[in-house]
Amino acid sequence: MASKYPKPNRGRFMCYCFIFVVFLCLFASINEVRFSGLLRLGRFAPSNETAPTRNESEDLRILISVLTLPDQYLRRHFLRLVYGTQTWEGAKVEVKFVFCNLTKEDQKVMVALEIMLHNDIIILNCTENMNKGKTSTFFTSLPEMFNDTSGVGPYPPFHYVMKADDDTYVRINSLVRSLRPLPREDLYYGFVIPCGSMDPFKHYMSGMGFVVSWDIVEWIHGSDIPKKHVEGPEDKVFGDWMRWARRGKNRFNAKWSMYNYPDPPSVCSHELWNDTIAVHLLKNQEKWIRTLSFFNHTHSLNPSKFYHIP
Ligand SMILES: *[C@@H]1O[C@H](CO)[C@@H](O)[C@H](O)[C@H]1NC(C)=O
Ligand SMILES: *[C@@H]1O[C@H](CO)[C@@H](O)[C@H](O)[C@H]1NC(C)=O
Ligand SMILES: *[C@@H]1O[C@H](CO)[C@@H](O)[C@H](O)[C@H]1NC(C)=O
Ligand SMILES: *[C@@H]1O[C@H](CO)[C@@H](O)[C@H](O)[C@H]1NC(C)=O
Ligand SMILES: *[C@@H]1O[C@H](CO)[C@@H](O)[C@H](O)[C@H]1NC(C)=O
Ligand SMILES: *[C@@H]1O[C@H](CO)[C@@H](O)[C@H](O)[C@H]1NC(C)=O
Ligand SMILES: *[C@@H]1O[C@H](CO)[C@@H](O)[C@H](O)[C@H]1NC(C)=O
């Protein structure tokens, strides 16, 4: 008798162990699926899934590149709110933040985190600088970055590339509507400098936000002119290249749909008004708030039981 008992017990014990292990495995695999599902959602939600409904027609593609600095985490957070909540029709628009080489240890983690979640950052091979060729490096790097060697993507990757400042509010729908009827070759578009001038063929477009067509981006990539002349105010330097190479036969002055914020008043500023593509020099929160309020940026917020915003 005594020798009979242990056997079935051991057998039962082994059986329980087996069931337990199977159960553990099942549990783990279910969780893994759920966990990776969460990750996937987290990563893509900002760009595709919960994004406001947009008619992202592929027949017009625009890259809005905001030149900024690695340490400007809060500014990027705010700009993602400002651009991520806009709706527009009839174009695919990508917003990317652009800066030079990281220089601090903490940036390697902080910026990597941002990229993992938002994937909207371009790090150029340069040392951070204002007027020593960052813009030139940016445009020169684009054709290789967006070179679609698989051949399945559309060409050009973008019809237009805008360079914008991080203190500029770009109203994407107005920009799309303004660019849609324009030529897609040899285009140089923006706010003409000097501020008093309305002649886009004389000088250059302000760095607050200018647009060029993709053929010009490719030309910059291949040409010697931009390589020889990089120092100076980036927008003026860009205008010099265009003039020297006789580029930008199609020029459009977006004044007064683009302008500096009305305070302080200057020849470059304008009252906020309906017909606006971009407002520049939003140097503090108050100016941003007044601008977003003026354009009813948050009016499309849906009513809900969960909040009340008067
Ligand atoms: C997000 O959009 C890209 C292309 O725009 C698409 O390939 C991808 O499947 C989308 N992701 C999700 C989760 O829908
Ligand atoms: C998207 O916009 C394009 C161009 O404006 C238009 O031709 C097309 O019908 C629109 N598609 C939808 C689903 O609204
Ligand atoms: C970055 O630029 C430097 C010269 O400024 C060059 O020596 C280096 O090879 C470049 N690195 C990459 C990864 O392109
Ligand atoms: C930028 O960083 C890369 C490596 O991350 C390095 O190869 C390159 O030389 C750096 N460029 C400059 C201009 O410092
Ligand atoms: C793009 O890739 C193709 C094929 O690899 C290459 O021939 C071409 O020079 C590349 N263009 C640029 C701008 O890098
Ligand atoms: C500004 O635009 C909005 C929406 O398009 C319109 O309702 C409003 O009447 C316009 N205001 C002026 C002053 O034109
Ligand atoms: C914002 O909304 C107000 C009230 O609904 C309207 O009078 C005004 O024209 C709107 N402004 C713009 C720029 O659409």
PDB file of C-alpha atoms and ligand atoms in Angstrom, residues 273-275 296, ligand 6:
ATOM      1  CA  TRP A 273      -6.584  88.618 -40.275  1.00  0.00           C
ATOM      2  CA  ASN A 274      -8.554  85.883 -41.946  1.00  0.00           C
ATOM      3  CA  ASP A 275      -6.414  85.549 -45.012  1.00  0.00           C
ATOM      4  CA  ASN A 296     -10.356  79.602 -33.621  1.00  0.00           C
TER       5      ASN A 296
HETATM    6  C1  LIG B   6     -13.229  84.805 -41.473  1.00  0.00           C
HETATM    7  O1  LIG B   6     -13.435  83.476 -41.908  1.00  0.00           O
HETATM    8  C2  LIG B   6     -14.500  82.821 -41.254  1.00  0.00           C
HETATM    9  C3  LIG B   6     -14.495  81.376 -41.694  1.00  0.00           C
HETATM   10  O2  LIG B   6     -14.145  81.261 -43.033  1.00  0.00           O
HETATM   11  C4  LIG B   6     -15.795  83.531 -41.610  1.00  0.00           C
HETATM   12  O3  LIG B   6     -16.871  82.909 -40.932  1.00  0.00           O
HETATM   13  C5  LIG B   6     -15.708  84.977 -41.149  1.00  0.00           C
HETATM   14  O4  LIG B   6     -16.849  85.707 -41.554  1.00  0.00           O
HETATM   15  C6  LIG B   6     -14.472  85.653 -41.748  1.00  0.00           C
HETATM   16  N1  LIG B   6     -14.312  86.954 -41.149  1.00  0.00           N
HETATM   17  C7  LIG B   6     -14.037  88.047 -41.844  1.00  0.00           C
HETATM   18  C8  LIG B   6     -13.877  89.307 -41.073  1.00  0.00           C
HETATM   19  O5  LIG B   6     -13.879  88.016 -43.054  1.00  0.00           O
END
